[in-house]
Amino acid sequence: MRVHEKGVHCLPMKNITLSADEDLIEKARAVARSQRKTLNDAFREWLEQFTAKSGRGAEYDSLMRRLGHVDAGRKFSRDEMNER
């Protein structure tokens, strides 16, 4: 179970240190505040999205390997295209 409201986390969390331009950090904090969240919460959301994207790439590669036998460049005849 994971609850991000009020800083309650039931999963073990690991602290990391990041470096960024001071102005950029302040702008990011302002954006997070406008969304009623902390910069930590915004970073966790970004981290989840970032890792999900890499998983989708692996899923895509797997699908392409399974469909490798399909000749996508093949031209269909008029009769084949009109078959139902």
Coordinates of C-alpha atoms in Angstrom, one line a residue, residues 23-77:
D23 CA 16.7 28.7 -10.1
L24 CA 15.3 25.5 -11.8
I25 CA 14.7 23.9 -8.4
E26 CA 12.8 27.0 -7.2
K27 CA 10.7 27.0 -10.4
A28 CA 10.0 23.3 -9.9
R29 CA 9.0 23.8 -6.3
A30 CA 6.6 26.6 -7.4
V31 CA 5.0 24.3 -10.0
A32 CA 4.7 21.5 -7.4
R33 CA 3.1 23.9 -4.9
S34 CA 0.6 25.1 -7.5
Q35 CA -0.4 21.4 -8.0
R36 CA -0.7 21.0 -4.2
K37 CA 2.2 18.6 -3.9
T38 CA 5.8 18.5 -2.8
L39 CA 8.8 18.4 -5.1
N40 CA 9.4 14.9 -3.7
D41 CA 5.9 13.8 -4.7
A42 CA 6.4 15.3 -8.2
F43 CA 9.7 13.6 -8.6
R44 CA 8.3 10.2 -7.5
E45 CA 5.5 10.6 -10.1
W46 CA 8.1 11.5 -12.8
L47 CA 10.2 8.5 -11.8
E48 CA 7.3 6.1 -12.1
Q49 CA 6.4 7.5 -15.6
F50 CA 10.1 7.4 -16.7
T51 CA 10.5 3.8 -15.7
A52 CA 7.1 2.8 -17.3
K53 CA 8.3 4.3 -20.6
S54 CA 11.3 2.0 -20.7
G55 CA 9.0 -1.0 -20.0
R56 CA 6.8 0.0 -22.9
G57 CA 9.8 0.0 -25.2
A58 CA 10.6 -3.5 -24.2
E59 CA 7.0 -4.6 -24.7
Y60 CA 7.1 -3.0 -28.2
D61 CA 10.4 -4.8 -29.1
S62 CA 8.9 -8.1 -27.9
L63 CA 5.7 -7.5 -30.0
M64 CA 7.8 -6.7 -33.1
R65 CA 9.8 -9.9 -32.7
R66 CA 6.6 -11.9 -32.4
L67 CA 5.2 -10.2 -35.6
G68 CA 8.5 -10.5 -37.5
H69 CA 6.9 -13.0 -39.9
V70 CA 4.4 -10.4 -41.1
D71 CA 5.4 -8.9 -44.5
A72 CA 4.2 -5.3 -43.9
G73 CA 5.6 -4.2 -47.3
R74 CA 3.5 -6.7 -49.3
K75 CA 1.1 -5.2 -51.8
F76 CA -2.4 -6.6 -51.8
S77 CA -4.3 -7.1 -55.1

